[in-house]
PDB file of C-alpha atoms in Angstrom:
ATOM      1  CA  ASP I   1      -7.552  -4.098   5.473  1.00 62.00           C
ATOM      2  CA  GLY I   2      -9.751  -6.742   3.864  1.00 69.00           C
ATOM      3  CA  GLY I   3     -10.353  -9.958   5.688  1.00 93.00           C
ATOM      4  CA  ILE I   4     -12.615 -12.280   7.593  1.00 96.00           C
ATOM      5  CA  THR I   5     -13.464 -11.707  11.228  1.00 95.00           C
ATOM      6  CA  GLN I   6     -14.920 -14.195  13.653  1.00 96.00           C
ATOM      7  CA  SER I   7     -16.042 -13.317  17.120  1.00 89.00           C
ATOM      8  CA  PRO I   8     -15.550 -14.159  19.842  1.00 90.00           C
ATOM      9  CA  LYS I   9     -12.293 -16.110  19.827  1.00 92.00           C
ATOM     10  CA  TYR I  10     -13.403 -18.224  22.802  1.00 95.00           C
ATOM     11  CA  LEU I  11     -17.003 -18.983  23.716  1.00 94.00           C
ATOM     12  CA  PHE I  12     -18.393 -20.907  26.657  1.00 94.00           C
ATOM     13  CA  ARG I  13     -21.957 -22.134  26.975  1.00 91.00           C
ATOM     14  CA  LYS I  14     -24.012 -24.416  29.160  1.00 91.00           C
ATOM     15  CA  GLU I  15     -25.476 -27.541  27.660  1.00 90.00           C
ATOM     16  CA  GLY I  16     -28.972 -26.972  26.285  1.00 90.00           C
ATOM     17  CA  GLN I  17     -28.378 -23.391  25.207  1.00 91.00           C
ATOM     18  CA  ASN I  18     -28.272 -22.213  21.614  1.00 93.00           C
ATOM     19  CA  VAL I  19     -25.265 -20.116  20.657  1.00 94.00           C
ATOM     20  CA  THR I  20     -24.529 -18.019  17.571  1.00 95.00           C
ATOM     21  CA  LEU I  21     -21.054 -17.624  16.094  1.00 96.00           C
ATOM     22  CA  SER I  22     -20.337 -14.524  14.063  1.00 96.00           C
ATOM     23  CA  CYS I  23     -18.561 -14.401  10.684  1.00 97.00           C
ATOM     24  CA  GLU I  24     -18.083 -11.190   8.718  1.00 97.00           C
ATOM     25  CA  GLN I  25     -16.060 -10.551   5.560  1.00 97.00           C
ATOM     26  CA  ASN I  26     -15.238  -7.356   3.676  1.00 95.00           C
ATOM     27  CA  LEU I  27     -13.594  -9.057   0.714  1.00 94.00           C
ATOM     28  CA  ASN I  28     -16.712  -8.786  -1.469  1.00 93.00           C
ATOM     29  CA  HIS I  29     -16.708 -12.574  -1.782  1.00 93.00           C
ATOM     30  CA  ASP I  30     -19.868 -14.287  -2.979  1.00 92.00           C
ATOM     31  CA  ALA I  31     -19.396 -17.632  -1.239  1.00 92.00           C
ATOM     32  CA  MET I  32     -19.080 -18.297   2.477  1.00 95.00           C
ATOM     33  CA  TYR I  33     -18.528 -21.512   4.444  1.00 95.00           C
ATOM     34  CA  TRP I  34     -18.588 -22.925   7.956  1.00 97.00           C
ATOM     35  CA  TYR I  35     -16.279 -25.744   9.019  1.00 96.00           C
ATOM     36  CA  ARG I  36     -15.813 -27.676  12.202  1.00 97.00           C
ATOM     37  CA  GLN I  37     -12.416 -28.964  13.319  1.00 95.00           C
ATOM     38  CA  ASP I  38     -11.923 -31.651  15.961  1.00 93.00           C
ATOM     39  CA  PRO I  39      -8.571 -32.863  17.334  1.00 85.00           C
ATOM     40  CA  GLY I  40      -6.750 -35.181  14.939  1.00 76.00           C
ATOM     41  CA  GLN I  41      -9.180 -34.516  12.123  1.00 79.00           C
ATOM     42  CA  GLY I  42      -9.330 -32.314   9.112  1.00 84.00           C
ATOM     43  CA  LEU I  43     -12.030 -29.738   8.592  1.00 92.00           C
ATOM     44  CA  ARG I  44     -15.579 -30.868   7.975  1.00 93.00           C
ATOM     45  CA  LEU I  45     -18.124 -28.713   6.166  1.00 94.00           C
ATOM     46  CA  ILE I  46     -21.228 -27.712   8.102  1.00 97.00           C
ATOM     47  CA  TYR I  47     -23.017 -25.273   5.757  1.00 97.00           C
ATOM     48  CA  TYR I  48     -22.139 -23.120   2.777  1.00 95.00           C
ATOM     49  CA  SER I  49     -23.713 -20.257   0.878  1.00 94.00           C
ATOM     50  CA  GLN I  50     -22.913 -19.208  -2.668  1.00 91.00           C
ATOM     51  CA  ILE I  51     -25.258 -16.213  -2.833  1.00 92.00           C
ATOM     52  CA  VAL I  52     -27.303 -14.081  -0.478  1.00 95.00           C
ATOM     53  CA  ASN I  53     -30.507 -15.683   0.830  1.00 95.00           C
ATOM     54  CA  ASP I  54     -29.396 -19.146  -0.248  1.00 95.00           C
ATOM     55  CA  PHE I  55     -27.396 -21.831   1.547  1.00 96.00           C
ATOM     56  CA  GLN I  56     -26.823 -25.587   1.413  1.00 94.00           C
ATOM     57  CA  LYS I  57     -26.106 -28.274   3.966  1.00 95.00           C
ATOM     58  CA  GLY I  58     -22.624 -29.677   4.157  1.00 93.00           C
ATOM     59  CA  ASP I  59     -21.538 -33.039   5.511  1.00 91.00           C
ATOM     60  CA  ILE I  60     -22.435 -32.455   9.160  1.00 95.00           C
ATOM     61  CA  ALA I  61     -25.339 -29.970   9.211  1.00 96.00           C
ATOM     62  CA  GLU I  62     -27.436 -31.698  11.873  1.00 96.00           C
ATOM     63  CA  GLY I  63     -27.821 -29.518  14.957  1.00 96.00           C
ATOM     64  CA  TYR I  64     -26.692 -26.347  13.181  1.00 97.00           C
ATOM     65  CA  SER I  65     -28.483 -23.528  11.379  1.00 97.00           C
ATOM     66  CA  VAL I  66     -27.329 -20.548   9.313  1.00 98.00           C
ATOM     67  CA  SER I  67     -28.642 -17.442   7.594  1.00 97.00           C
ATOM     68  CA  ARG I  68     -27.286 -15.292   4.769  1.00 97.00           C
ATOM     69  CA  GLU I  69     -29.236 -12.053   4.773  1.00 97.00           C
ATOM     70  CA  LYS I  70     -26.253  -9.921   3.761  1.00 97.00           C
ATOM     71  CA  LYS I  71     -23.323 -10.681   1.489  1.00 96.00           C
ATOM     72  CA  GLU I  72     -20.872  -9.773   4.256  1.00 97.00           C
ATOM     73  CA  SER I  73     -22.327 -11.917   7.022  1.00 97.00           C
ATOM     74  CA  PHE I  74     -22.896 -15.648   7.560  1.00 98.00           C
ATOM     75  CA  PRO I  75     -23.717 -16.412  11.212  1.00 98.00           C
ATOM     76  CA  LEU I  76     -23.820 -19.986  12.486  1.00 97.00           C
ATOM     77  CA  THR I  77     -26.154 -21.079  15.279  1.00 97.00           C
ATOM     78  CA  VAL I  78     -25.212 -24.157  17.245  1.00 96.00           C
ATOM     79  CA  THR I  79     -28.471 -25.494  18.613  1.00 94.00           C
ATOM     80  CA  SER I  80     -29.122 -27.679  21.632  1.00 90.00           C
ATOM     81  CA  ALA I  81     -29.784 -30.518  19.177  1.00 89.00           C
ATOM     82  CA  GLN I  82     -26.062 -30.715  18.330  1.00 90.00           C
ATOM     83  CA  LYS I  83     -24.899 -33.676  20.394  1.00 90.00           C
ATOM     84  CA  ASN I  84     -21.219 -32.794  20.643  1.00 92.00           C
ATOM     85  CA  PRO I  85     -20.829 -29.053  20.030  1.00 94.00           C
ATOM     86  CA  THR I  86     -17.438 -28.504  21.670  1.00 95.00           C
ATOM     87  CA  ALA I  87     -15.033 -27.862  18.782  1.00 96.00           C
ATOM     88  CA  PHE I  88     -13.080 -25.261  16.851  1.00 96.00           C
ATOM     89  CA  TYR I  89     -15.221 -23.509  14.237  1.00 97.00           C
ATOM     90  CA  LEU I  90     -13.772 -21.878  11.153  1.00 97.00           C
ATOM     91  CA  CYS I  91     -15.491 -19.574   8.696  1.00 97.00           C
ATOM     92  CA  ALA I  92     -14.202 -19.110   5.160  1.00 95.00           C
ATOM     93  CA  SER I  93     -15.073 -17.194   2.018  1.00 94.00           C
ATOM     94  CA  SER I  94     -14.186 -17.294  -1.652  1.00 91.00           C
ATOM     95  CA  ILE I  95     -14.895 -15.349  -4.813  1.00 87.00           C
ATOM     96  CA  GLY I  96     -16.473 -18.545  -6.093  1.00 77.00           C
ATOM     97  CA  ARG I  97     -16.396 -17.769  -9.809  1.00 74.00           C
ATOM     98  CA  ASP I  98     -14.110 -16.981 -12.748  1.00 71.00           C
ATOM     99  CA  ASP I  99     -11.850 -19.921 -11.862  1.00 71.00           C
ATOM    100  CA  ILE I 100     -11.087 -18.341  -8.478  1.00 73.00           C
ATOM    101  CA  TYR I 101     -12.236 -20.863  -5.921  1.00 79.00           C
ATOM    102  CA  GLU I 102      -9.630 -20.859  -3.198  1.00 85.00           C
ATOM    103  CA  GLN I 103     -11.072 -20.240   0.215  1.00 90.00           C
ATOM    104  CA  TYR I 104      -9.720 -17.796   2.762  1.00 92.00           C
ATOM    105  CA  PHE I 105     -10.289 -18.429   6.439  1.00 95.00           C
ATOM    106  CA  GLY I 106     -11.057 -16.392   9.511  1.00 96.00           C
ATOM    107  CA  PRO I 107      -9.171 -16.864  12.794  1.00 95.00           C
ATOM    108  CA  GLY I 108     -11.757 -19.280  14.209  1.00 96.00           C
ATOM    109  CA  THR I 109     -13.898 -19.563  17.341  1.00 97.00           C
ATOM    110  CA  ARG I 110     -13.253 -22.154  20.027  1.00 96.00           C
ATOM    111  CA  LEU I 111     -16.622 -23.221  21.484  1.00 96.00           C
ATOM    112  CA  THR I 112     -16.766 -25.104  24.754  1.00 95.00           C
ATOM    113  CA  VAL I 113     -20.065 -26.479  26.000  1.00 93.00           C
ATOM    114  CA  THR I 114     -20.285 -27.908  29.520  1.00 91.00           C
TER     115      THR I 114
ATOM    116  CA  ALA L   1     -17.443 -39.420  -2.855  1.00 66.00           C
ATOM    117  CA  GLN L   2     -14.081 -37.733  -3.015  1.00 79.00           C
ATOM    118  CA  THR L   3     -11.541 -38.618  -0.352  1.00 91.00           C
ATOM    119  CA  VAL L   4      -8.185 -37.120   0.514  1.00 95.00           C
ATOM    120  CA  THR L   5      -5.524 -39.156   2.310  1.00 96.00           C
ATOM    121  CA  GLN L   6      -2.468 -37.876   4.108  1.00 97.00           C
ATOM    122  CA  SER L   7      -0.562 -40.926   5.271  1.00 96.00           C
ATOM    123  CA  GLN L   8       2.053 -39.104   7.348  1.00 96.00           C
ATOM    124  CA  PRO L   9       0.552 -37.882  10.643  1.00 95.00           C
ATOM    125  CA  GLU L  10       3.892 -36.337  11.644  1.00 97.00           C
ATOM    126  CA  MET L  11       7.075 -35.306   9.873  1.00 97.00           C
ATOM    127  CA  SER L  12      10.237 -33.558  10.997  1.00 97.00           C
ATOM    128  CA  VAL L  13      13.046 -31.856   9.139  1.00 98.00           C
ATOM    129  CA  GLN L  14      16.259 -30.066  10.000  1.00 98.00           C
ATOM    130  CA  GLU L  15      16.225 -26.342   9.510  1.00 97.00           C
ATOM    131  CA  ALA L  16      17.405 -25.380   5.987  1.00 97.00           C
ATOM    132  CA  GLU L  17      16.727 -28.876   4.661  1.00 98.00           C
ATOM    133  CA  THR L  18      14.004 -30.016   2.253  1.00 98.00           C
ATOM    134  CA  VAL L  19      10.919 -32.007   3.205  1.00 98.00           C
ATOM    135  CA  THR L  20       8.108 -33.534   1.155  1.00 98.00           C
ATOM    136  CA  LEU L  21       4.593 -34.062   2.468  1.00 98.00           C
ATOM    137  CA  SER L  22       2.444 -36.668   0.741  1.00 98.00           C
ATOM    138  CA  CYS L  23      -1.187 -36.495  -0.325  1.00 98.00           C
ATOM    139  CA  THR L  24      -3.316 -38.798  -2.422  1.00 98.00           C
ATOM    140  CA  TYR L  25      -6.929 -38.346  -3.421  1.00 97.00           C
ATOM    141  CA  ASP L  26      -9.705 -40.284  -5.019  1.00 95.00           C
ATOM    142  CA  THR L  27     -11.998 -38.822  -7.649  1.00 93.00           C
ATOM    143  CA  SER L  28     -13.665 -39.790 -10.886  1.00 91.00           C
ATOM    144  CA  GLU L  29     -13.610 -36.210 -12.145  1.00 90.00           C
ATOM    145  CA  SER L  30     -11.103 -34.840 -14.637  1.00 89.00           C
ATOM    146  CA  ASP L  31     -11.396 -31.149 -13.787  1.00 90.00           C
ATOM    147  CA  TYR L  32     -10.755 -30.079 -10.214  1.00 92.00           C
ATOM    148  CA  TYR L  33      -8.509 -28.065  -7.912  1.00 93.00           C
ATOM    149  CA  LEU L  34      -6.041 -29.093  -5.253  1.00 95.00           C
ATOM    150  CA  PHE L  35      -4.740 -27.003  -2.379  1.00 95.00           C
ATOM    151  CA  TRP L  36      -2.278 -27.114   0.471  1.00 97.00           C
ATOM    152  CA  TYR L  37      -3.182 -25.166   3.598  1.00 96.00           C
ATOM    153  CA  LYS L  38      -0.959 -24.440   6.587  1.00 97.00           C
ATOM    154  CA  GLN L  39      -2.324 -24.189  10.130  1.00 96.00           C
ATOM    155  CA  PRO L  40       0.248 -22.808  12.605  1.00 95.00           C
ATOM    156  CA  PRO L  41      -0.302 -22.863  16.387  1.00 91.00           C
ATOM    157  CA  SER L  42      -2.498 -19.769  16.060  1.00 90.00           C
ATOM    158  CA  ARG L  43      -4.923 -22.109  14.208  1.00 91.00           C
ATOM    159  CA  GLN L  44      -5.404 -19.627  11.355  1.00 91.00           C
ATOM    160  CA  MET L  45      -5.698 -21.573   8.100  1.00 93.00           C
ATOM    161  CA  ILE L  46      -3.374 -20.112   5.485  1.00 95.00           C
ATOM    162  CA  LEU L  47      -3.426 -20.994   1.802  1.00 94.00           C
ATOM    163  CA  VAL L  48       0.031 -22.167   0.727  1.00 97.00           C
ATOM    164  CA  ILE L  49      -0.418 -23.218  -2.882  1.00 96.00           C
ATOM    165  CA  ARG L  50      -3.058 -24.267  -5.403  1.00 94.00           C
ATOM    166  CA  GLN L  51      -3.004 -26.486  -8.489  1.00 94.00           C
ATOM    167  CA  GLU L  52      -5.550 -26.716 -11.277  1.00 92.00           C
ATOM    168  CA  ALA L  53      -5.931 -30.271 -12.596  1.00 93.00           C
ATOM    169  CA  TYR L  54      -6.024 -29.096 -16.203  1.00 91.00           C
ATOM    170  CA  LYS L  55      -2.549 -27.592 -15.879  1.00 89.00           C
ATOM    171  CA  GLN L  56       0.365 -29.976 -16.371  1.00 86.00           C
ATOM    172  CA  GLN L  57       2.898 -27.581 -14.914  1.00 91.00           C
ATOM    173  CA  ASN L  58       3.498 -27.976 -11.211  1.00 94.00           C
ATOM    174  CA  ALA L  59       2.643 -24.925  -9.113  1.00 92.00           C
ATOM    175  CA  THR L  60       5.394 -23.080  -7.263  1.00 93.00           C
ATOM    176  CA  GLU L  61       5.264 -20.358  -4.607  1.00 92.00           C
ATOM    177  CA  ASN L  62       8.713 -19.291  -3.433  1.00 95.00           C
ATOM    178  CA  ARG L  63      10.085 -22.172  -1.295  1.00 97.00           C
ATOM    179  CA  PHE L  64       6.922 -24.238  -1.749  1.00 97.00           C
ATOM    180  CA  SER L  65       6.309 -26.425  -4.776  1.00 97.00           C
ATOM    181  CA  VAL L  66       4.108 -29.363  -5.629  1.00 97.00           C
ATOM    182  CA  ASN L  67       4.547 -32.609  -7.520  1.00 97.00           C
ATOM    183  CA  PHE L  68       1.181 -33.192  -9.180  1.00 97.00           C
ATOM    184  CA  GLN L  69       0.753 -36.635 -10.690  1.00 96.00           C
ATOM    185  CA  LYS L  70      -2.772 -36.689 -12.114  1.00 95.00           C
ATOM    186  CA  ALA L  71      -2.814 -40.299 -13.262  1.00 95.00           C
ATOM    187  CA  ALA L  72      -1.557 -41.476  -9.893  1.00 96.00           C
ATOM    188  CA  LYS L  73      -3.870 -39.022  -8.065  1.00 96.00           C
ATOM    189  CA  SER L  74      -0.949 -37.766  -6.045  1.00 97.00           C
ATOM    190  CA  PHE L  75      -0.280 -34.205  -4.887  1.00 97.00           C
ATOM    191  CA  SER L  76       2.820 -33.834  -2.710  1.00 98.00           C
ATOM    192  CA  LEU L  77       4.166 -30.599  -1.222  1.00 98.00           C
ATOM    193  CA  LYS L  78       7.888 -29.886  -1.161  1.00 98.00           C
ATOM    194  CA  ILE L  79       9.238 -27.280   1.224  1.00 98.00           C
ATOM    195  CA  SER L  80      12.779 -26.173   0.450  1.00 98.00           C
ATOM    196  CA  ASP L  81      15.163 -24.431   2.847  1.00 98.00           C
ATOM    197  CA  SER L  82      12.868 -25.177   5.790  1.00 98.00           C
ATOM    198  CA  GLN L  83      12.481 -22.400   8.331  1.00 97.00           C
ATOM    199  CA  LEU L  84      11.310 -22.421  11.931  1.00 97.00           C
ATOM    200  CA  GLY L  85       8.192 -20.546  10.851  1.00 96.00           C
ATOM    201  CA  ASP L  86       7.200 -23.464   8.644  1.00 97.00           C
ATOM    202  CA  ALA L  87       6.310 -25.529  11.708  1.00 97.00           C
ATOM    203  CA  ALA L  88       2.566 -26.189  11.473  1.00 97.00           C
ATOM    204  CA  MET L  89      -0.143 -28.641  10.516  1.00 97.00           C
ATOM    205  CA  TYR L  90      -0.401 -28.975   6.756  1.00 98.00           C
ATOM    206  CA  PHE L  91      -3.675 -29.962   5.141  1.00 97.00           C
ATOM    207  CA  CYS L  92      -4.178 -31.163   1.597  1.00 97.00           C
ATOM    208  CA  ALA L  93      -7.593 -30.347   0.111  1.00 95.00           C
ATOM    209  CA  TYR L  94      -9.582 -31.164  -3.017  1.00 95.00           C
ATOM    210  CA  MET L  95     -12.303 -29.149  -4.692  1.00 91.00           C
ATOM    211  CA  ARG L  96     -14.342 -29.632  -7.846  1.00 86.00           C
ATOM    212  CA  GLY L  97     -15.388 -26.307  -9.297  1.00 74.00           C
ATOM    213  CA  ASN L  98     -17.335 -24.179  -6.863  1.00 69.00           C
ATOM    214  CA  GLU L  99     -18.220 -27.049  -4.601  1.00 75.00           C
ATOM    215  CA  LYS L 100     -16.986 -27.947  -1.163  1.00 82.00           C
ATOM    216  CA  LEU L 101     -13.410 -28.437  -0.064  1.00 88.00           C
ATOM    217  CA  THR L 102     -12.592 -31.955   1.092  1.00 92.00           C
ATOM    218  CA  PHE L 103      -9.672 -32.026   3.518  1.00 93.00           C
ATOM    219  CA  GLY L 104      -7.192 -34.681   4.518  1.00 94.00           C
ATOM    220  CA  THR L 105      -6.461 -35.317   8.186  1.00 93.00           C
ATOM    221  CA  GLY L 106      -3.255 -33.303   8.138  1.00 95.00           C
ATOM    222  CA  THR L 107       0.482 -33.735   8.685  1.00 97.00           C
ATOM    223  CA  ARG L 108       2.178 -32.092  11.645  1.00 97.00           C
ATOM    224  CA  LEU L 109       5.547 -30.697  10.545  1.00 98.00           C
ATOM    225  CA  THR L 110       8.263 -30.063  13.117  1.00 98.00           C
ATOM    226  CA  ILE L 111      11.366 -28.042  12.259  1.00 98.00           C
ATOM    227  CA  ILE L 112      14.502 -29.075  14.140  1.00 97.00           C
ATOM    228  CA  PRO L 113      16.892 -26.145  14.773  1.00 96.00           C
TER     229      PRO L 113
END
């Protein structure tokens, strides 16, 4: 079955440590996205990538980094510079062309930093 | 910058009844896309319906339909014959072309048996 996988579902880290969240898709989508969701808020865009080896900052990129070495994979690293990293992180992908722009989401990763 | 406003933090509806969720947005563009996403307790975001701004006809997907008023920048979601499985957070979102999605803050929908 085609879809987007994120692992792990729950992640715990100590303050000061970097942590990498995984996102893989087998939908052959060109574009991939990372969002952060906090209680009572909508989703906010962290980074996005429209093609391999290229990515752009979203609205809240500070303290995060990404890479896009393969079309299927778009890992997100939460660095120690992120002041409030505890949140729910969602990865999404879309075809991103031919008037097909809707994004499909993975199941998310809940990150807790103490 | 584009903004999306959902003015109803919470809504409730009796099972089998109809409910309408409101969404307004602000943009200076004429060509864009609008979406409604559902987020059940599992927290998986699920696409419910999409509307292209250049289409005058309102989108419909089974029990879900929209009322798209381009001049008023309004994009409401109507859920007919509400079911218990419709209970979720509903997010309205705006996108221009292949750019980012801008989300509203969501409406929590409760279905009363």
